[in-house]
Short mmCIF file of C-alpha atoms in Angstrom, two decimals:
data_model
loop_
_atom_site.label_atom_id
_atom_site.label_comp_id
_atom_site.label_asym_id
_atom_site.label_seq_id
_atom_site.Cartn_x
_atom_site.Cartn_y
_atom_site.Cartn_z
CA MET I 1 32.41 5.45 -6.65
CA VAL I 2 28.67 4.47 -6.35
CA ASP I 3 26.43 6.95 -3.91
CA THR I 4 24.86 4.09 -2.35
CA MET I 5 22.21 6.35 -0.46
CA ALA I 6 21.19 7.51 -4.13
CA LEU I 7 20.64 4.18 -4.99
CA LEU I 8 17.86 3.57 -2.20
CA LEU I 9 15.59 5.70 -4.41
CA PRO I 10 12.66 5.86 -4.66
CA PHE I 11 12.37 7.36 -0.92
CA GLY I 12 13.62 10.69 0.52
CA ARG I 13 14.40 12.76 3.31
CA ALA I 14 12.20 15.80 4.21
CA SER I 15 15.10 18.75 3.95
CA ARG I 16 13.10 21.77 3.16
CA THR I 17 12.37 22.22 7.06
CA PRO I 18 15.51 23.39 8.90
CA ARG I 19 16.41 21.39 12.42
CA SER I 20 15.15 23.38 15.22
CA SER I 21 16.98 23.20 18.74
CA ALA I 22 13.51 23.94 20.36
CA PRO I 23 11.58 21.45 22.28
CA HIS I 24 9.25 19.38 19.45
CA PRO I 25 5.67 20.44 19.42
CA ALA I 26 4.44 17.10 19.89
CA ALA I 27 6.28 14.75 21.81
CA GLY I 28 6.86 11.18 20.26
CA LEU I 29 7.05 12.78 16.72
CA PRO I 30 10.53 12.98 14.74
CA ALA I 31 11.21 16.38 13.54
CA ASP I 32 10.43 17.22 9.92
CA ASP I 33 13.74 16.59 8.51
CA GLU I 34 13.88 13.22 9.88
CA VAL I 35 10.97 12.04 8.01
CA LEU I 36 11.75 9.55 5.05
CA LEU I 37 9.31 8.98 2.21
CA ASP I 38 8.90 5.09 1.11
CA ALA I 39 11.98 3.94 3.09
CA PRO I 40 12.78 0.43 2.26
CA ASP I 41 13.32 -2.05 5.24
CA ASP I 42 16.72 -3.61 6.18
CA ARG I 43 16.35 -6.51 3.68
CA LEU I 44 15.18 -4.46 0.85
CA GLY I 45 17.61 -1.85 1.06
CA PRO I 46 20.86 -3.60 0.42
CA ALA I 47 18.94 -5.40 -2.83
CA LEU I 48 18.19 -1.76 -4.16
CA VAL I 49 21.60 -0.78 -3.41
CA ALA I 50 23.06 -4.00 -5.49
CA ALA I 51 20.46 -3.46 -8.14
CA GLY I 52 21.80 0.21 -8.67
CA GLN I 53 25.39 -1.20 -9.00
CA GLY I 54 24.15 -3.80 -11.72
CA SER I 55 23.95 -6.84 -9.74
CA HIS I 56 20.81 -8.70 -9.45
CA HIS I 57 21.87 -11.36 -6.92
CA THR I 58 20.95 -9.72 -3.59
CA ALA I 59 17.26 -9.14 -5.07
CA ALA I 60 17.36 -12.84 -6.27
CA ASP I 61 18.12 -14.08 -2.84
CA LEU I 62 15.82 -11.81 -1.30
CA LEU I 63 12.73 -13.18 -3.27
CA ALA I 64 13.92 -16.57 -3.18
CA ALA I 65 14.05 -16.33 0.60
CA THR I 66 10.39 -15.00 0.73
CA ARG I 67 9.01 -17.95 -1.49
CA ALA I 68 11.18 -20.54 0.23
CA HIS I 69 9.47 -19.39 3.58
CA GLY I 70 6.01 -18.65 2.22
CA ARG I 71 6.53 -14.84 3.29
CA TRP I 72 3.97 -13.87 0.52
CA GLU I 73 2.99 -10.32 1.89
CA ASP I 74 7.05 -9.51 1.92
CA ARG I 75 7.32 -11.10 -1.19
CA ASP I 76 4.38 -8.83 -2.69
CA ARG I 77 5.89 -5.69 -1.37
CA TYR I 78 9.41 -6.43 -2.44
CA VAL I 79 8.56 -7.06 -6.10
CA LEU I 80 6.45 -3.80 -6.34
CA ARG I 81 9.21 -1.91 -4.84
CA LEU I 82 12.14 -3.67 -6.75
CA ALA I 83 10.03 -3.33 -10.32
CA ALA I 84 9.48 0.15 -9.46
CA PHE I 85 13.28 0.99 -9.19
CA ALA I 86 13.86 -1.26 -12.22
CA ARG I 87 11.38 1.18 -14.25
CA SER I 88 14.24 3.29 -14.74
CA ARG I 89 17.11 1.00 -14.37
CA PRO I 90 16.24 -2.31 -16.02
CA GLU I 91 19.48 -3.73 -16.79
CA TRP I 92 19.99 -5.84 -13.82
CA VAL I 93 16.54 -7.38 -14.38
CA GLN I 94 17.62 -8.19 -18.00
CA ALA I 95 20.89 -9.64 -16.83
CA TRP I 96 18.96 -11.71 -14.29
CA TYR I 97 16.50 -13.10 -16.90
CA ALA I 98 19.33 -13.98 -19.32
CA ALA I 99 21.34 -15.82 -16.58
CA ALA I 100 18.19 -17.67 -15.00
CA PRO I 101 15.11 -17.78 -17.33
CA ASP I 102 13.20 -20.22 -15.52
CA ASP I 103 14.07 -18.66 -11.98
CA PRO I 104 10.33 -17.92 -10.62
CA ASP I 105 11.41 -14.77 -9.03
CA VAL I 106 12.65 -13.29 -12.13
CA LEU I 107 9.72 -14.35 -14.13
CA LEU I 108 7.42 -12.54 -11.37
CA LEU I 109 9.27 -9.31 -11.33
CA ARG I 110 9.26 -9.18 -15.19
CA ALA I 111 5.51 -9.82 -15.15
CA GLN I 112 5.06 -7.08 -12.63
CA LEU I 113 7.23 -4.83 -14.62
CA ALA I 114 4.99 -5.37 -17.99
CA VAL I 115 1.78 -4.91 -15.88
CA ASP I 116 3.14 -1.56 -14.51
CA HIS I 117 4.18 -0.40 -18.20
CA ALA I 118 0.88 -1.43 -19.59
CA TRP I 119 -1.01 0.57 -16.63
CA ARG I 120 0.80 3.92 -17.22
CA SER I 121 0.51 3.93 -21.24
CA PRO I 122 -2.62 5.13 -23.22
CA ALA I 123 -2.54 1.89 -25.11
CA ARG I 124 -3.37 -0.07 -21.89
CA ALA I 125 -5.98 -2.58 -22.87
CA GLU I 126 -3.75 -3.68 -25.73
CA LEU I 127 -0.85 -4.12 -23.80
CA LEU I 128 -2.13 -5.93 -21.14
CA ARG I 129 -3.40 -8.53 -23.71
CA GLY I 130 0.48 -9.35 -24.49
CA VAL I 131 1.25 -9.29 -20.66
CA SER I 132 -0.89 -12.63 -19.97
CA PRO I 133 1.64 -14.95 -21.14
CA LEU I 134 4.06 -13.66 -18.64
CA ILE I 135 1.58 -13.62 -15.66
CA THR I 136 1.09 -17.39 -16.49
CA ALA I 137 4.50 -17.99 -16.66
CA ALA I 138 5.08 -16.66 -13.26
CA ALA I 139 2.27 -18.49 -11.90
CA ARG I 140 3.21 -21.97 -13.23
CA ALA I 141 7.01 -21.37 -12.09
CA ASP I 142 5.70 -21.71 -8.47
CA ASP I 143 2.13 -23.05 -7.93
CA ARG I 144 2.03 -22.03 -3.99
CA ASP I 145 2.75 -18.29 -5.00
CA PRO I 146 -0.45 -15.94 -4.58
CA VAL I 147 1.24 -13.14 -5.96
CA PRO I 148 1.14 -13.49 -9.71
CA TRP I 149 -2.48 -14.11 -9.15
CA ARG I 150 -2.49 -10.53 -7.43
CA LEU I 151 -1.18 -9.78 -10.88
CA ALA I 152 -3.69 -11.61 -12.68
CA LEU I 153 -6.55 -9.75 -10.83
CA ASP I 154 -5.05 -6.50 -11.58
CA HIS I 155 -4.75 -7.69 -15.17
CA ALA I 156 -8.34 -8.55 -15.08
CA ARG I 157 -9.47 -5.06 -13.94
CA GLY I 158 -7.38 -3.25 -16.54
CA SER I 159 -8.92 -5.62 -19.12
CA ARG I 160 -12.37 -5.15 -17.95
CA ALA I 161 -12.86 -8.92 -17.52
CA GLY I 162 -16.35 -9.89 -16.50
CA HIS I 163 -17.35 -11.18 -13.01
CA THR I 164 -17.38 -14.91 -13.85
CA TYR I 165 -13.73 -14.88 -15.02
CA PHE I 166 -12.59 -12.42 -12.11
CA GLY I 167 -14.39 -15.03 -9.77
CA GLU I 168 -12.20 -17.65 -10.96
CA LEU I 169 -9.08 -15.85 -10.67
CA TRP I 170 -10.08 -14.80 -7.04
CA GLU I 171 -10.78 -18.39 -6.26
CA ALA I 172 -7.57 -19.41 -7.49
CA ALA I 173 -5.78 -16.80 -5.30
CA LEU I 174 -7.72 -17.96 -2.24
CA ARG I 175 -6.83 -21.30 -2.65
CA ARG I 176 -2.98 -20.21 -2.62
CA ALA I 177 -3.31 -17.91 0.16
CA PRO I 178 -6.85 -17.04 1.50
CA LEU I 179 -5.64 -14.15 3.82
CA HIS I 180 -3.04 -12.52 1.10
CA TYR I 181 -3.44 -8.73 1.68
CA GLY I 182 -2.49 -8.13 -1.86
CA CYS I 183 -5.08 -10.14 -3.78
CA HIS I 184 -7.73 -8.74 -1.29
CA VAL I 185 -6.95 -5.23 -2.41
CA ALA I 186 -6.71 -6.30 -6.03
CA ALA I 187 -10.43 -7.60 -5.67
CA LEU I 188 -11.70 -4.51 -3.70
CA THR I 189 -10.33 -2.14 -6.34
CA TYR I 190 -11.96 -4.40 -9.02
CA LEU I 191 -15.35 -4.38 -7.21
CA ALA I 192 -15.12 -0.78 -6.82
CA SER I 193 -14.39 0.06 -10.52
CA SER I 194 -16.96 -2.56 -11.95
CA TRP I 195 -19.61 -1.22 -9.37
CA HIS I 196 -19.01 2.01 -10.55
CA GLY I 197 -18.19 3.71 -6.85
CA SER I 198 -20.94 1.56 -5.14
CA HIS I 199 -19.13 1.85 -1.51
CA ARG I 200 -21.52 -0.11 0.72
CA GLU I 201 -20.72 -3.11 -1.46
CA CYS I 202 -17.15 -2.54 -1.22
CA LEU I 203 -17.63 -2.02 2.30
CA ASP I 204 -19.62 -5.32 2.86
CA PHE I 205 -17.01 -7.19 0.97
CA ALA I 206 -14.05 -5.78 3.03
CA ASP I 207 -16.00 -6.34 6.55
CA ARG I 208 -16.64 -10.10 5.52
CA ALA I 209 -13.10 -10.45 4.53
CA ALA I 210 -11.87 -8.88 7.80
CA GLN I 211 -14.47 -10.87 9.95
CA ASP I 212 -12.91 -14.04 8.47
CA SER I 213 -9.88 -13.27 9.29
CA PRO I 214 -7.26 -13.65 12.33
CA ALA I 215 -6.94 -10.28 14.26
CA ASP I 216 -3.53 -10.08 13.35
CA SER I 217 -3.92 -10.56 9.69
CA LEU I 218 -3.50 -7.57 7.35
CA VAL I 219 -7.00 -8.20 5.98
CA GLN I 220 -7.99 -6.38 9.36
CA ALA I 221 -7.10 -3.20 7.52
CA LEU I 222 -9.14 -4.00 4.30
CA PRO I 223 -12.56 -2.38 5.69
CA ALA I 224 -10.38 0.83 6.12
CA ARG I 225 -8.74 0.72 2.84
CA ALA I 226 -12.65 0.74 1.72
CA ALA I 227 -13.39 3.84 3.70
CA LEU I 228 -10.21 5.68 2.41
CA ALA I 229 -12.03 5.03 -0.96
CA TYR I 230 -15.24 6.27 -0.33
CA LEU I 231 -13.98 9.20 1.83
CA ASP I 232 -11.63 10.15 -1.51
CA ASP I 233 -14.75 10.20 -3.70
CA GLY I 234 -16.55 12.81 -1.38
CA CYS I 235 -19.70 10.51 -1.64
CA GLY I 236 -21.72 12.36 1.03
CA SER I 237 -24.04 10.61 3.19
CA GLY I 238 -24.18 7.22 1.24
CA VAL I 239 -22.46 5.10 4.04
CA PRO I 240 -23.50 5.58 7.65
CA PRO I 241 -20.41 7.28 9.92
CA GLU I 242 -20.63 4.16 12.11
CA ARG I 243 -19.45 1.90 9.34
CA LEU I 244 -16.48 4.21 8.83
CA HIS I 245 -15.71 4.56 12.33
CA ALA I 246 -16.03 0.95 12.69
CA ALA I 247 -13.53 0.49 9.60
CA ALA I 248 -11.18 2.53 11.24
CA ASP I 249 -11.33 0.86 14.48
CA ARG I 250 -10.35 -2.51 13.09
CA ALA I 251 -7.26 -0.92 11.39
CA VAL I 252 -6.39 1.02 14.81
CA ALA I 253 -6.52 -2.75 16.62
CA LEU I 254 -4.21 -4.21 13.91
CA SER I 255 -1.77 -1.12 13.95
CA ALA I 256 -1.41 -1.54 17.78
CA ARG I 257 0.02 -5.05 17.09
CA PHE I 258 2.74 -3.80 15.21
CA PRO I 259 5.95 -2.21 16.55
CA ALA I 260 6.26 1.63 16.58
CA ALA I 261 8.48 3.35 13.77
CA ASP I 262 8.78 0.44 11.66
CA PRO I 263 9.04 0.57 7.75
CA TRP I 264 6.66 -2.55 7.56
CA PRO I 265 3.54 -1.34 8.72
CA ALA I 266 3.91 1.85 7.62
CA ALA I 267 1.70 1.71 4.54
CA VAL I 268 -1.23 0.41 6.60
CA ARG I 269 -0.90 3.40 9.21
CA ASN I 270 -0.32 6.19 6.60
CA LYS I 271 -3.66 5.05 5.11
CA LEU I 272 -5.31 4.68 8.21
CA THR I 273 -4.03 8.19 9.35
CA TYR I 274 -5.79 9.57 6.36
CA VAL I 275 -9.10 8.07 7.39
CA LEU I 276 -8.79 9.26 10.92
CA VAL I 277 -8.27 12.79 9.68
CA GLU I 278 -11.37 12.70 7.45
CA LEU I 279 -13.21 11.14 10.11
CA GLY I 280 -12.02 14.46 12.69
CA ARG I 281 -10.74 11.83 15.15
CA TRP I 282 -7.55 13.93 15.64
CA GLU I 283 -6.19 12.13 18.76
CA ASP I 284 -6.34 8.86 17.25
CA ALA I 285 -4.38 10.26 14.21
CA LEU I 286 -1.76 11.76 16.22
CA GLU I 287 -1.22 8.14 17.80
CA GLN I 288 -0.99 6.89 14.48
CA LEU I 289 1.54 9.50 13.67
CA ARG I 290 3.54 8.67 16.32
CA LEU I 291 3.44 4.82 15.56
CA ILE I 292 4.49 5.85 11.88
CA GLY I 293 7.60 7.89 13.30
CA PRO I 294 9.77 8.80 10.28
CA TYR I 295 8.22 6.51 7.85
CA ALA I 296 5.95 8.38 5.42
CA THR I 297 4.54 6.50 2.07
CA SER I 298 3.74 7.89 -1.13
CA TYR I 299 0.18 6.73 -1.11
CA PRO I 300 -2.19 8.31 0.09
CA TRP I 301 -0.64 11.61 0.08
CA SER I 302 0.40 11.74 -3.58
CA ARG I 303 -3.40 11.75 -4.65
CA PHE I 304 -3.53 15.21 -2.97
CA ALA I 305 -0.17 16.81 -3.66
CA GLU I 306 2.65 16.49 -6.32
CA ASP I 307 5.23 16.14 -3.47
CA PRO I 308 3.57 13.75 -1.08
CA LEU I 309 6.18 14.38 1.46
CA SER I 310 5.37 17.75 1.81
CA ARG I 311 1.75 16.74 2.13
CA PHE I 312 2.44 14.31 4.85
CA LEU I 313 4.07 16.95 7.00
CA GLU I 314 1.44 19.27 6.58
CA VAL I 315 -1.27 16.94 7.57
CA ARG I 316 1.10 16.15 10.66
CA GLN I 317 1.01 19.80 11.49
CA GLN I 318 -2.75 20.13 10.80
CA VAL I 319 -3.12 16.99 13.30
CA ARG I 320 -1.27 18.87 16.17
CA ARG I 321 -3.10 21.89 15.82
CA HIS I 322 -6.35 20.27 16.16
CA VAL I 323 -5.45 18.11 19.04
CA GLY I 324 -4.00 21.19 20.95
CA SER I 325 -7.69 22.74 20.52
CA ALA I 326 -9.71 19.66 20.53
CA PRO I 327 -13.18 19.68 22.74
CA ALA I 328 -13.52 16.76 25.12
CA ARG I 329 -14.13 13.20 23.63
CA GLY I 330 -16.61 10.84 24.45
CA ARG I 331 -15.83 7.37 26.04
CA SER I 332 -15.73 6.10 22.39
CA GLY I 333 -12.73 8.22 21.42
CA HIS I 334 -14.67 9.44 18.43
CA PRO I 335 -15.62 13.03 17.87
CA PRO I 336 -19.16 14.00 18.96
CA GLY I 337 -21.58 14.10 16.20
CA GLY I 338 -19.49 11.42 14.31
CA ARG I 339 -17.42 12.41 11.06
CA ALA I 340 -15.84 15.98 11.04
CA GLN I 341 -16.91 18.03 7.99
CA ARG I 342 -14.58 17.32 5.22
CA ALA I 343 -12.20 19.97 3.73
CA GLY I 344 -11.40 20.34 0.33
CA ARG I 345 -9.32 17.55 -1.28
CA ARG I 346 -6.10 19.87 -1.20
CA ASP I 347 -6.50 20.02 2.70
CA HIS I 348 -6.69 16.06 3.04
#
């Protein structure tokens, strides 16, 4: 008998803290042992279970539905998660490709797997050269799909492609889905690496993209993603605090549009919580933790600890302590004096 819950990895439940019958110290937050790491949603979960049992059909139906209905953000997230699962259990993908070698969905999944493998290898540049035909095949299989172009942008960054070539890829991605968040993140990451930490330019790019997108678009979270990169680098006073707070404000407004305790916006909210903690906006961080509910994500916490779930729980406790002892706030909701003093990387 297959343990179906085990097949839902990679995600886990906090089990180090015993359940307490005492009132929870922060109303609205689940207990530590109720928090999940990288939990799949109700559509991805069955696909992972079936894949663990060796069947590709549920994953095939899932990705086909995203393509048929143009749900490109879902498609991007599902491909990333399915590829992560397949890295240790690839047999179901191999069987799928053998049965349907022209299926756009398995072609995209194989391209994602190949890019992931190349990125993790010391021979990255050499391996990435061999991945290009797989990305091209995925892009040609369905010309509407922007996700192969997100892969192409990631590939260009790993290959250290020049700005002209990258710009051509970026324009091709925008023609297919001008608001696709994954492509915007890929572009932002390329700019950060090619500009060698020039965070002002990255924030400029993110701000322009957000200004040109609707209020309910995930692109509204792009400036906070750029702010996270800046705060993670510990770059001192290179960016005015007001820009960082404005980036966080955009993401806070976006987060409020999504339902609470939902795995879909959890990735945006976990990154936003990190930014708010770094800015010393403890009450705002606590509100995001309430909205996150039980859905922790590996990123960004895996950047600061080998056990991202433990790090997330530590941050929750830190936020609760600060809110309990915080001074009065101004009308803006920001701490007096702007950004809080940054603690060591292991603390955030």
